[in-house]
Amino acid sequence: MDRFQAMQVFTRVVDSNSFTRAADSLGLPRATVTTAVQNLENLLQVRLLNRTTRRISLTPDGAAYYERCARILADLEEAEASFREVARGPKGRLRIDVPAPVGRLVLIPRMCEFHSRYPDIELAIGMGDRPVDLVRESVDCVIRIGELQDSTLVARRIGTMETVTCASPDYIERHGEPVALADLQQHRAVHYFSSRTGRIYDLDFVVEGEVTEVKVPGKVSVNDADAYVTCGLQGFGIIQPPRFMVQAHLQSGALREVLPQWRPSPMPISVVYLQNRHLSPKVRAFVDWAAELFGRCPILGGCDQTCSKAEPKDGDMRQAILGLQAVEAGSY
């Protein structure tokens, strides 16, 4: 019996708490199982198990060896499974989490394409407005907006999000069109506030390479992206949503861009997943497909690069609109 088989026998004995049950589950004679454990003890020159007529228990050395065996065997099984899955295609349940506007406007319209390509993947899409803990909540990967900083997770940049300052023609007819940032003090903005902190996010603009926040008076505050855009369409004030959310309204004339000479800075779009030596085929399939999807979309400025150990920094209004207001450590 080789070393790996002996390790499998030993871990099965520990898991079943019985030489007899271990032998039955492995389809081996009980004497073979006993001999395998004895040979391991002789090889390691330590006692792995305490044996009595009624029960067995791990020695301290046995417990340490068991943990290492379990980890080695799990890695081996994962490696073998990954090659089997490559041969027959990725399959299984894949849980992702995305900002609601990204899910509704970008991913959901292309789901048929994804399932045609990967028919054996069951996709569960979360579109909440809060950060998620990938480990605790068993989420495989997430799509997030914003600059990234170091963490234990891995991010692959797949696109760029632009924000546009705009208002309805009715609003502009009633209040005039601002031509300078100082003019905004005589205007109204639809305010977006954090559902977690209540903080109202100001409009921001890039002026000579620096981000400048501008407080604009307003009569309406919301904490939902669709409501934010709707209020702008209804003429309640100037809004600053992601361009991909309002491109159709800009083309139809329902909204008009204002102050185009001072646009907010673009923000990276990343798909984020757990750091793992053996990336699951189903996760890899989704990550590659998402990168391809965003790369085909000019308005999202496809950009494909890998950035390991990444975590979003504190959010601004654009992140808040996409449900990314406050990011907890290790969560997305």
Coordinates of C-alpha atoms in Angstrom, one line a residue:
M1 CA 0.0 0.0 0.0
D2 CA 1.5 3.4 -1.0
R3 CA 1.7 6.5 1.1
F4 CA -1.4 8.2 -0.2
Q5 CA -3.5 5.1 0.2
A6 CA -2.2 4.7 3.8
M7 CA -3.2 8.3 4.5
Q8 CA -6.7 7.7 3.1
V9 CA -7.0 4.6 5.3
F10 CA -5.9 6.5 8.4
T11 CA -8.3 9.5 7.8
R12 CA -11.1 7.0 7.2
V13 CA -10.4 5.3 10.4
V14 CA -10.5 8.6 12.3
D15 CA -13.6 9.8 10.5
S16 CA -15.5 6.6 11.2
N17 CA -14.0 6.1 14.6
S18 CA -13.6 2.4 13.8
F19 CA -11.2 0.1 12.0
T20 CA -14.1 -2.2 11.0
R21 CA -16.3 0.5 9.6
A22 CA -13.3 2.0 7.8
A23 CA -12.5 -1.3 6.2
D24 CA -16.1 -1.8 5.1
S25 CA -16.3 1.7 3.5
L26 CA -13.1 1.2 1.7
G27 CA -13.8 -2.4 0.7
L28 CA -10.7 -3.7 2.4
P29 CA -10.0 -6.5 4.9
R30 CA -9.9 -5.2 8.4
A31 CA -6.4 -6.7 8.8
T32 CA -5.2 -4.6 5.8
V33 CA -6.5 -1.4 7.4
T34 CA -4.9 -2.2 10.8
T35 CA -1.6 -3.0 9.1
A36 CA -1.7 0.3 7.1
V37 CA -2.0 2.4 10.2
Q38 CA 0.7 0.4 12.0
N39 CA 3.0 0.9 9.0
L40 CA 2.4 4.6 9.1
E41 CA 3.2 4.7 12.8
N42 CA 6.4 2.8 12.2
L43 CA 7.3 5.1 9.3
L44 CA 6.7 8.3 11.4
Q45 CA 8.0 6.8 14.6
V46 CA 5.1 8.2 16.6
R47 CA 1.8 6.7 17.9
L48 CA -1.1 8.1 15.9
L49 CA -4.0 6.3 17.7
N50 CA -4.8 5.2 21.2
R51 CA -6.6 1.8 20.9
T52 CA -8.8 0.0 23.5
T53 CA -11.2 -2.8 23.0
R54 CA -14.1 -0.4 22.8
R55 CA -12.9 2.8 21.2
I56 CA -10.0 4.6 19.5
S57 CA -8.8 8.1 19.9
L58 CA -6.2 10.4 18.4
T59 CA -2.9 11.1 20.1
P60 CA -1.7 14.7 19.9
D61 CA 0.7 13.6 17.1
G62 CA -2.2 11.8 15.5
A63 CA -4.4 14.9 15.5
A64 CA -1.7 17.0 13.9
Y65 CA -1.0 14.3 11.3
Y66 CA -4.7 13.9 10.6
E67 CA -5.2 17.6 9.9
R68 CA -2.3 17.6 7.4
C69 CA -3.5 14.4 5.8
A70 CA -7.1 15.8 5.4
R71 CA -5.7 19.0 3.8
I72 CA -3.4 17.1 1.4
L73 CA -6.2 14.6 0.3
A74 CA -8.6 17.5 -0.1
D75 CA -6.2 19.3 -2.4
L76 CA -5.6 16.1 -4.4
E77 CA -9.3 15.6 -4.8
E78 CA -9.9 19.2 -5.8
A79 CA -7.1 19.0 -8.4
E80 CA -8.5 15.7 -9.8
A81 CA -12.0 17.1 -9.9
S82 CA -10.9 20.2 -11.7
F83 CA -9.5 18.1 -14.5
R84 CA -12.6 16.0 -14.7
E85 CA -14.7 19.1 -14.9
V86 CA -12.6 20.6 -17.6
A87 CA -13.2 17.4 -19.6
R88 CA -17.0 17.5 -19.2
G89 CA -17.4 21.3 -18.8
P90 CA -18.1 23.4 -15.7
K91 CA -21.2 22.5 -13.7
G92 CA -22.8 23.1 -10.4
R93 CA -24.4 26.0 -8.5
L94 CA -22.6 29.3 -8.8
R95 CA -23.6 32.1 -6.5
I96 CA -22.7 35.7 -7.5
D97 CA -23.5 39.1 -6.1
V98 CA -23.7 42.3 -8.2
P99 CA -25.0 45.9 -7.9
A100 CA -28.7 45.9 -8.9
P101 CA -28.3 48.2 -11.9
V102 CA -25.5 46.1 -13.3
G103 CA -27.5 42.9 -12.8
R104 CA -30.7 44.4 -14.3
L105 CA -29.2 46.3 -17.3
V106 CA -26.1 44.3 -18.1
L107 CA -26.2 40.7 -16.9
I108 CA -29.8 39.6 -16.9
P109 CA -30.3 40.6 -20.6
R110 CA -27.5 38.2 -21.5
M111 CA -28.4 35.3 -19.3
C112 CA -29.5 33.2 -22.3
E113 CA -26.1 33.6 -23.8
F114 CA -24.4 32.4 -20.6
H115 CA -26.6 29.4 -20.2
S116 CA -26.3 28.4 -23.8
R117 CA -22.5 28.3 -23.3
Y118 CA -22.6 26.7 -19.9
P119 CA -25.8 24.7 -19.6
D120 CA -24.7 22.8 -16.5
I121 CA -24.1 25.8 -14.3
E122 CA -27.0 26.9 -12.1
L123 CA -26.6 30.6 -11.6
A124 CA -27.8 32.3 -8.4
I125 CA -27.6 36.1 -8.7
G126 CA -27.9 38.3 -5.7
M127 CA -28.6 42.0 -6.3
G128 CA -28.7 43.5 -2.9
D129 CA -27.6 46.9 -1.7
R130 CA -25.1 45.7 1.0
P131 CA -21.6 44.3 1.1
V132 CA -21.4 40.5 1.3
D133 CA -18.9 38.2 3.0
L134 CA -17.8 35.7 0.4
V135 CA -16.8 33.1 2.9
R136 CA -19.5 33.4 5.5
E137 CA -22.3 33.7 2.9
S138 CA -20.9 31.1 0.5
V139 CA -20.7 33.6 -2.4
D140 CA -18.4 32.5 -5.2
C141 CA -17.7 35.9 -6.8
V142 CA -19.0 39.5 -7.0
I143 CA -18.9 42.3 -9.4
R144 CA -18.0 45.6 -7.8
I145 CA -17.4 49.2 -8.8
G146 CA -14.6 51.4 -7.5
E147 CA -10.9 51.7 -6.8
L148 CA -9.4 48.6 -5.0
Q149 CA -6.9 48.2 -2.2
D150 CA -5.1 45.3 -0.6
S151 CA -7.1 42.4 0.9
T152 CA -7.1 38.6 0.8
L153 CA -9.4 38.5 -2.2
V154 CA -8.5 38.6 -5.9
A155 CA -10.0 41.1 -8.4
R156 CA -9.9 41.0 -12.2
R157 CA -10.7 44.4 -13.8
I158 CA -13.2 44.0 -16.6
G159 CA -14.4 47.5 -17.4
T160 CA -14.8 51.1 -16.6
M161 CA -17.9 53.0 -15.4
E162 CA -18.4 56.6 -16.5
T163 CA -20.8 59.0 -14.7
V164 CA -22.8 61.8 -16.4
T165 CA -24.2 65.0 -15.0
C166 CA -27.7 65.5 -16.5
A167 CA -31.1 66.9 -16.0
S168 CA -34.5 66.8 -17.8
P169 CA -35.3 69.3 -20.6
D170 CA -38.3 70.5 -18.4
Y171 CA -35.9 71.2 -15.5
I172 CA -33.5 73.1 -17.7
E173 CA -36.4 75.1 -19.2
R174 CA -37.5 76.2 -15.7
H175 CA -34.1 76.8 -14.1
G176 CA -31.7 77.4 -17.0
E177 CA -28.6 75.4 -17.9
P178 CA -25.6 75.8 -15.6
V179 CA -22.4 76.7 -17.5
A180 CA -20.0 76.9 -14.5
L181 CA -19.8 75.0 -11.2
A182 CA -20.6 78.2 -9.3
D183 CA -24.0 78.3 -11.1
L184 CA -25.0 75.1 -9.2
Q185 CA -25.8 77.1 -6.1
Q186 CA -28.8 78.5 -7.9
H187 CA -30.0 75.0 -9.0
R188 CA -31.5 72.0 -7.4
A189 CA -30.1 68.4 -7.3
V190 CA -31.8 65.1 -6.5
H191 CA -29.9 63.9 -3.4
Y192 CA -28.8 60.3 -3.0
F193 CA -28.3 59.2 0.6
S194 CA -26.7 56.1 2.2
S195 CA -29.3 53.7 3.5
R196 CA -26.8 52.6 6.2
T197 CA -25.5 56.0 7.5
G198 CA -28.1 58.5 6.1
R199 CA -25.2 60.5 4.6
I200 CA -26.1 62.6 1.6
Y201 CA -23.6 62.3 -1.2
D202 CA -22.6 65.5 -3.0
L203 CA -22.1 65.9 -6.8
D204 CA -18.4 65.6 -7.8
F205 CA -16.4 66.9 -10.7
V206 CA -12.8 66.6 -12.0
V207 CA -11.4 70.1 -12.1
E208 CA -7.8 70.4 -13.4
G209 CA -7.1 66.7 -12.5
E210 CA -8.6 67.0 -8.9
V211 CA -12.0 65.7 -7.7
T212 CA -14.1 68.5 -6.4
E213 CA -17.3 68.0 -4.5
V214 CA -20.1 70.5 -4.8
K215 CA -23.0 70.9 -2.4
V216 CA -26.2 71.6 -4.4
P217 CA -29.5 72.4 -2.7
G218 CA -32.3 69.9 -3.2
K219 CA -35.9 69.1 -2.2
V220 CA -35.9 65.3 -2.8
S221 CA -33.6 62.6 -1.4
V222 CA -33.6 58.9 -2.3
N223 CA -31.5 55.8 -1.6
D224 CA -32.4 53.7 -4.7
A225 CA -30.7 53.9 -8.1
D226 CA -33.9 53.6 -10.2
A227 CA -35.7 56.1 -8.0
Y228 CA -32.8 58.5 -8.4
V229 CA -33.0 58.4 -12.2
T230 CA -36.7 58.6 -12.2
C231 CA -36.6 61.8 -10.1
G232 CA -34.2 63.3 -12.6
L233 CA -36.6 62.4 -15.4
Q234 CA -39.4 64.0 -13.6
G235 CA -37.5 67.3 -13.4
F236 CA -36.8 67.3 -9.6
G237 CA -33.2 68.4 -10.2
I238 CA -29.8 67.6 -11.6
I239 CA -28.6 64.0 -11.1
Q240 CA -25.2 62.3 -11.6
P241 CA -25.9 58.6 -12.4
P242 CA -23.7 56.0 -14.1
R243 CA -23.9 56.7 -17.9
F244 CA -25.0 53.1 -18.7
M245 CA -28.1 53.6 -16.6
V246 CA -29.3 56.7 -18.6
Q247 CA -27.8 56.3 -22.0
A248 CA -31.2 55.5 -23.6
H249 CA -32.7 58.6 -22.0
L250 CA -29.8 60.8 -23.2
Q251 CA -30.3 59.4 -26.8
S252 CA -34.0 60.0 -26.7
G253 CA -33.7 63.5 -25.2
A254 CA -35.5 62.7 -22.0
L255 CA -32.3 63.8 -20.2
R256 CA -29.6 66.2 -21.3
E257 CA -26.0 66.3 -20.2
V258 CA -24.9 69.4 -18.4
L259 CA -21.4 70.7 -17.5
P260 CA -19.7 68.2 -19.9
Q261 CA -16.4 70.0 -19.5
W262 CA -16.2 68.9 -15.8
R263 CA -17.1 65.2 -15.8
P264 CA -16.7 62.9 -12.8
S265 CA -13.6 60.6 -13.0
P266 CA -14.3 57.1 -14.4
M267 CA -14.4 54.2 -12.0
P268 CA -13.0 50.6 -12.6
I269 CA -15.4 47.6 -12.7
S270 CA -14.0 44.4 -11.2
V271 CA -15.0 40.9 -10.7
V272 CA -13.8 39.7 -7.3
Y273 CA -13.4 36.2 -5.9
L274 CA -11.6 34.2 -3.2
Q275 CA -7.9 33.6 -3.5
N276 CA -7.4 29.9 -4.4
R277 CA -4.6 27.9 -5.9
H278 CA -7.2 26.0 -7.9
L279 CA -9.8 28.3 -9.3
S280 CA -13.1 26.5 -9.7
P281 CA -14.0 25.9 -13.4
K282 CA -17.5 27.3 -12.9
V283 CA -16.0 30.5 -11.3
R284 CA -13.4 30.8 -14.1
A285 CA -16.2 30.3 -16.7
F286 CA -18.2 33.2 -15.2
V287 CA -15.2 35.5 -14.8
D288 CA -14.1 35.0 -18.4
W289 CA -17.6 35.4 -19.7
A290 CA -18.1 38.6 -17.6
A291 CA -14.8 40.0 -18.9
E292 CA -15.9 39.3 -22.5
L293 CA -19.4 40.7 -21.9
F294 CA -18.1 44.0 -20.5
G295 CA -15.4 44.2 -23.1
R296 CA -18.1 44.1 -25.9
C297 CA -19.9 47.0 -24.3
P298 CA -18.3 50.4 -25.4
I299 CA -20.3 52.4 -22.8
L300 CA -18.6 50.3 -20.0
G301 CA -15.1 50.7 -21.5
G302 CA -14.0 47.1 -21.3
C303 CA -10.6 46.8 -19.7
D304 CA -9.2 43.3 -18.8
Q305 CA -6.4 43.0 -16.3
T306 CA -5.8 41.0 -13.1
C307 CA -5.2 42.7 -9.8
S308 CA -4.6 40.3 -6.9
K309 CA -5.4 40.9 -3.3
A310 CA -8.0 43.6 -3.8
E311 CA -10.7 45.3 -1.8
P312 CA -12.8 48.4 -2.6
K313 CA -11.9 51.6 -0.9
D314 CA -14.5 53.8 0.8
G315 CA -17.4 54.6 -1.6
D316 CA -18.5 57.9 -3.1
M317 CA -21.9 58.8 -4.5
R318 CA -21.4 56.7 -7.7
Q319 CA -20.6 53.6 -5.6
A320 CA -23.6 54.4 -3.3
I321 CA -26.0 54.6 -6.3
L322 CA -24.8 51.1 -7.2
G323 CA -25.4 49.8 -3.7
L324 CA -21.8 49.9 -2.5
Q325 CA -22.0 52.6 0.2
A326 CA -19.9 51.1 3.0
V327 CA -17.5 48.3 2.6
E328 CA -16.6 46.2 5.6
A329 CA -13.2 44.5 5.9
G330 CA -13.1 41.4 3.9
S331 CA -16.6 41.9 2.4
Y332 CA -17.9 43.1 -0.9

